[in-house]
Amino acid sequence: STNPTSANAASPSICLGGNTNISVSGGFLGTGASWKWYLGGCGNGQSIGTGATINVNPTQTTTFYVRAEGDCGTTNCASVQVVVNPPSVGGVLAENRTICSGSNSGLLSLTGNTGTVQRWESSTTSAVAGFSSISNTAGLTSFTSGALTQDTWFRVVVKSGVCAEANSNAIKITVQQPISNNTIAADQTICSGYAPNSLTGSTPSGGSGSYSYQWKWKTTGSFTNISAATNKDYAPGSLIQTAYFQRIV
C-alpha cells in the first residue's frame, strides 16, 4: 500500500446532532489491505470503521485518522477535522418598554445567546409577524433605535456556525402619543365674594388613556397647585379678586 494523500469531510463543520461522510483521497491499497479509521490518534486511537468513506456523528470537534492496513504492513495516516457547532440560541432581550412618541427605544441588550448576531429586526405588526432587517446591526449585542412614532417590536437573529438561525424573544416598545385635547371652560365674570361656576375640563386624548389631573391657580405671579384639586373638573370657592386657573394632565 502507499500513503493516502489526504482525508476530507463532505461537511467540515456540522451542528451538534448532525453527521457527515469522511473520505480518504489518494494512496493505493496493496494485497489484503483496507482503509482503517481512528479517532484519538493514528493507529493507537479508537478504531471506528473501515472503507474509503465512512459516516461519523461526533458530539464535539474531532480529528479523524485514516491509513491503509494489510498483509504488507501499514501506511502513514492522513487526518481530517470535523468541527461541531453548538445549536444556535437566540438569547433574551429585556422587558417591554413604554416611551413617548418621537423618542428612541433606549439601549436594548441581548444576553444568553449562543452564536453570533446576524441582524436585529423590527416589526410594527406584532411579536410574530411583519419583521424586517435593521441595517448595519450584524455582530451587535446592544442596539438603540431611531425615533419611534408607533408601537414597535424588536428581536435578534443569531446563528452558531453552520447551525440553523434562532430568534431571541421579541420585546414591545409601546409608543404613547402626546396628550392633546386638554382644555377647560370658560372665562367668567363674577361679583367679589361669589364663587364662579364649576370649571369643566375636556377628556384628554393621547398618552396611555389613563389620566391624572392637578388644578393650579394664581392671582399674580406663577401658578401653584390647589390642594386636593385632582379631578377632571374643579369647583372654585368664593373669590375677592381676579384669578386664573389651569389644569395639568
Coordinates of C-alpha atoms in Angstrom, one line a residue:
S1 CA 0.0 0.0 0.0
T2 CA 1.0 3.6 -0.5
N3 CA 0.3 6.6 1.8
P4 CA -3.0 8.4 1.4
T5 CA -2.5 12.0 0.2
S6 CA -5.4 13.5 2.3
A7 CA -8.7 13.0 4.0
N8 CA -11.7 15.2 3.7
A9 CA -15.1 15.7 5.1
A10 CA -18.2 16.3 3.0
S11 CA -19.2 18.8 5.7
P12 CA -16.2 20.1 7.5
S13 CA -18.5 21.8 10.0
I14 CA -21.7 20.3 11.4
C15 CA -24.3 21.2 14.0
L16 CA -24.4 19.2 17.2
G17 CA -26.6 16.1 16.4
G18 CA -25.6 16.1 12.7
N19 CA -23.4 13.8 10.8
T20 CA -21.1 13.8 7.8
N21 CA -19.2 11.5 5.5
I22 CA -15.4 11.5 5.7
S23 CA -13.3 10.1 2.9
V24 CA -9.7 9.2 2.1
S25 CA -8.0 10.5 -1.1
G26 CA -5.0 9.2 -3.0
G27 CA -2.9 6.3 -1.9
F28 CA -3.1 2.7 -3.1
L29 CA -4.3 -0.4 -1.3
G30 CA -1.9 -3.4 -1.5
T31 CA -2.8 -7.1 -1.2
G32 CA -5.3 -7.8 1.6
A33 CA -5.3 -4.1 2.7
S34 CA -8.1 -1.8 3.7
W35 CA -8.6 1.7 4.8
K36 CA -8.9 1.8 8.6
W37 CA -10.3 4.9 10.5
Y38 CA -9.4 6.0 14.0
L39 CA -10.1 8.8 16.4
G40 CA -7.8 9.9 19.2
G41 CA -4.6 9.0 17.3
C42 CA -3.1 7.4 14.2
G43 CA -3.4 3.6 14.7
N44 CA -3.3 3.9 18.5
G45 CA -6.7 5.6 18.9
Q46 CA -10.2 4.1 18.8
S47 CA -11.0 2.1 15.7
I48 CA -14.2 3.4 14.2
G49 CA -14.6 1.8 10.8
T50 CA -13.2 0.7 7.5
G51 CA -13.6 1.8 3.9
A52 CA -12.7 4.7 1.7
T53 CA -15.7 6.6 3.1
I54 CA -17.5 6.3 6.5
N55 CA -20.2 8.3 8.2
V56 CA -19.5 10.0 11.6
N57 CA -21.5 12.0 14.0
P58 CA -19.2 13.5 16.6
T59 CA -20.5 15.4 19.6
Q60 CA -17.5 17.7 19.7
T61 CA -14.8 18.9 17.3
T62 CA -12.9 15.8 16.5
T63 CA -9.9 14.8 14.3
F64 CA -10.2 11.5 12.5
Y65 CA -7.2 9.5 11.1
V66 CA -7.1 7.0 8.3
R67 CA -4.4 4.7 7.0
A68 CA -4.0 1.5 4.9
E69 CA -3.5 -1.7 6.8
G70 CA -2.8 -5.1 5.1
D71 CA -0.5 -8.0 4.6
C72 CA 2.3 -5.8 3.6
G73 CA 2.1 -3.5 6.7
T74 CA 0.6 -0.1 7.2
T75 CA 1.0 3.4 5.7
N76 CA 1.2 6.8 7.3
C77 CA -2.1 8.4 8.3
A78 CA -4.0 11.2 6.7
S79 CA -6.3 13.2 9.0
V80 CA -9.4 15.4 8.8
Q81 CA -11.0 17.5 11.4
V82 CA -14.8 17.9 11.8
V83 CA -15.9 21.0 13.7
V84 CA -19.0 20.6 15.8
N85 CA -21.0 23.8 16.4
P86 CA -23.4 24.1 19.4
P87 CA -27.0 24.8 18.3
S88 CA -28.0 28.4 17.9
V89 CA -29.7 30.0 20.9
G90 CA -31.4 33.3 20.2
G91 CA -30.9 34.7 23.7
V92 CA -33.0 37.1 25.7
L93 CA -34.0 40.8 25.3
A94 CA -35.0 42.6 28.4
E95 CA -38.6 43.7 29.3
N96 CA -41.1 45.7 27.3
R97 CA -40.9 49.5 27.5
T98 CA -43.1 52.5 27.1
I99 CA -41.9 55.7 25.6
C100 CA -43.3 58.9 24.3
S101 CA -43.7 59.4 20.5
G102 CA -40.5 60.7 18.9
S103 CA -38.2 59.1 21.5
N104 CA -35.9 56.3 20.7
S105 CA -36.1 52.8 22.2
G106 CA -33.3 53.3 24.7
L107 CA -30.5 50.8 24.8
L108 CA -31.7 47.2 24.1
S109 CA -29.2 44.5 25.1
L110 CA -29.1 40.8 24.2
T111 CA -27.9 38.2 26.7
G112 CA -27.7 34.4 26.9
N113 CA -27.3 33.9 23.1
T114 CA -25.2 31.1 21.6
G115 CA -23.7 32.1 18.2
T116 CA -23.1 35.4 16.5
V117 CA -25.7 38.1 15.9
Q118 CA -26.8 38.1 12.2
R119 CA -29.1 41.1 12.5
W120 CA -31.7 42.9 14.5
E121 CA -35.2 43.0 13.2
S122 CA -38.2 45.2 13.9
S123 CA -42.0 45.0 13.2
T124 CA -44.9 47.4 13.6
T125 CA -47.3 44.5 13.2
S126 CA -46.9 42.0 16.1
A127 CA -44.5 40.0 18.1
V128 CA -44.6 37.2 15.5
A129 CA -45.1 38.8 12.1
G130 CA -44.0 41.6 9.9
F131 CA -40.3 41.7 10.8
S132 CA -37.7 43.3 8.6
S133 CA -34.0 43.6 9.0
I134 CA -32.4 46.7 10.5
S135 CA -29.3 47.6 8.5
N136 CA -25.8 47.6 10.0
T137 CA -26.7 45.6 13.1
A138 CA -24.7 42.4 12.4
G139 CA -22.5 41.5 15.3
L140 CA -24.2 43.9 17.7
T141 CA -25.4 42.6 21.1
S142 CA -26.8 46.1 22.0
F143 CA -28.9 48.5 19.9
T144 CA -30.7 51.8 20.2
S145 CA -33.4 52.6 17.6
G146 CA -34.1 55.9 16.0
A147 CA -37.2 58.0 16.9
L148 CA -40.3 55.9 17.1
T149 CA -43.8 57.1 16.4
Q150 CA -45.8 53.8 16.7
D151 CA -45.7 50.6 18.7
T152 CA -42.7 48.6 17.5
W153 CA -41.4 45.1 18.3
F154 CA -37.7 44.2 18.2
R155 CA -35.9 40.8 18.1
V156 CA -32.4 39.5 17.3
V157 CA -31.4 36.7 14.9
V158 CA -28.5 34.6 16.0
K159 CA -26.5 31.8 14.2
S160 CA -24.0 29.4 15.6
G161 CA -21.6 28.2 12.8
V162 CA -23.5 26.1 10.3
C163 CA -26.5 25.6 12.6
A164 CA -29.9 27.0 11.8
E165 CA -30.6 30.5 12.8
A166 CA -32.5 31.1 16.1
N167 CA -34.5 34.2 17.2
S168 CA -34.5 35.9 20.5
N169 CA -37.7 36.7 22.2
A170 CA -39.5 39.8 20.8
I171 CA -40.0 42.8 23.0
K172 CA -42.5 45.6 22.5
I173 CA -41.8 49.3 22.7
T174 CA -45.2 50.9 23.3
V175 CA -45.3 54.4 21.9
Q176 CA -47.6 56.8 23.6
Q177 CA -48.9 59.8 21.6
P178 CA -48.6 63.3 23.0
I179 CA -51.5 64.4 25.3
S180 CA -54.0 66.6 23.5
N181 CA -57.5 68.0 23.9
N182 CA -56.6 69.3 27.3
T183 CA -58.9 72.4 27.6
I184 CA -61.0 73.9 30.3
A185 CA -64.1 76.2 30.1
A186 CA -64.7 79.0 30.4
D187 CA -63.8 82.6 31.3
Q188 CA -66.3 84.1 33.7
T189 CA -67.1 87.4 35.3
I190 CA -68.5 87.4 38.8
C191 CA -69.1 89.7 41.7
S192 CA -66.5 89.9 44.5
G193 CA -67.2 87.3 47.2
Y194 CA -69.0 84.9 45.0
A195 CA -67.9 81.5 43.7
P196 CA -67.6 81.0 39.9
N197 CA -69.4 78.2 38.2
S198 CA -67.6 74.9 38.1
L199 CA -64.7 74.8 35.7
T200 CA -65.3 71.9 33.2
G201 CA -62.3 70.1 31.7
S202 CA -62.4 68.2 28.5
T203 CA -61.5 64.5 28.4
P204 CA -57.9 64.3 27.1
S205 CA -56.6 62.0 24.4
G206 CA -53.1 60.5 23.8
G207 CA -50.8 59.1 26.4
S208 CA -51.8 55.8 27.9
G209 CA -55.5 56.6 28.1
S210 CA -55.4 56.7 31.9
Y211 CA -55.1 60.3 33.2
S212 CA -54.4 62.1 36.4
Y213 CA -55.1 65.8 37.0
Q214 CA -53.8 68.7 39.0
W215 CA -55.5 72.1 39.1
K216 CA -53.5 75.2 39.7
W217 CA -54.3 78.8 40.2
K218 CA -52.8 82.3 40.6
T219 CA -53.9 85.8 41.2
T220 CA -50.4 87.2 40.3
G221 CA -47.1 85.6 39.6
S222 CA -46.7 81.9 39.0
F223 CA -49.4 79.1 39.1
T224 CA -49.4 77.0 42.3
N225 CA -51.1 73.7 43.0
I226 CA -54.6 73.7 44.6
S227 CA -54.7 71.1 47.4
A228 CA -56.8 68.1 46.6
A229 CA -57.9 69.5 43.2
T230 CA -57.2 66.4 41.3
N231 CA -60.4 65.6 39.4
K232 CA -61.3 66.2 35.8
D233 CA -63.4 69.2 36.8
Y234 CA -63.0 71.8 39.6
A235 CA -65.4 74.0 41.5
P236 CA -63.5 77.0 43.0
G237 CA -64.6 78.7 46.2
S238 CA -65.6 82.4 46.5
L239 CA -63.1 84.9 45.1
I240 CA -62.4 88.5 46.0
Q241 CA -60.0 89.3 43.2
T242 CA -59.4 88.2 39.6
A243 CA -58.0 84.7 39.5
Y244 CA -56.6 82.4 36.8
F245 CA -56.9 78.6 36.7
Q246 CA -55.2 75.9 34.7
R247 CA -55.3 72.1 34.6
I248 CA -52.3 69.8 34.3
V249 CA -52.8 66.3 32.8

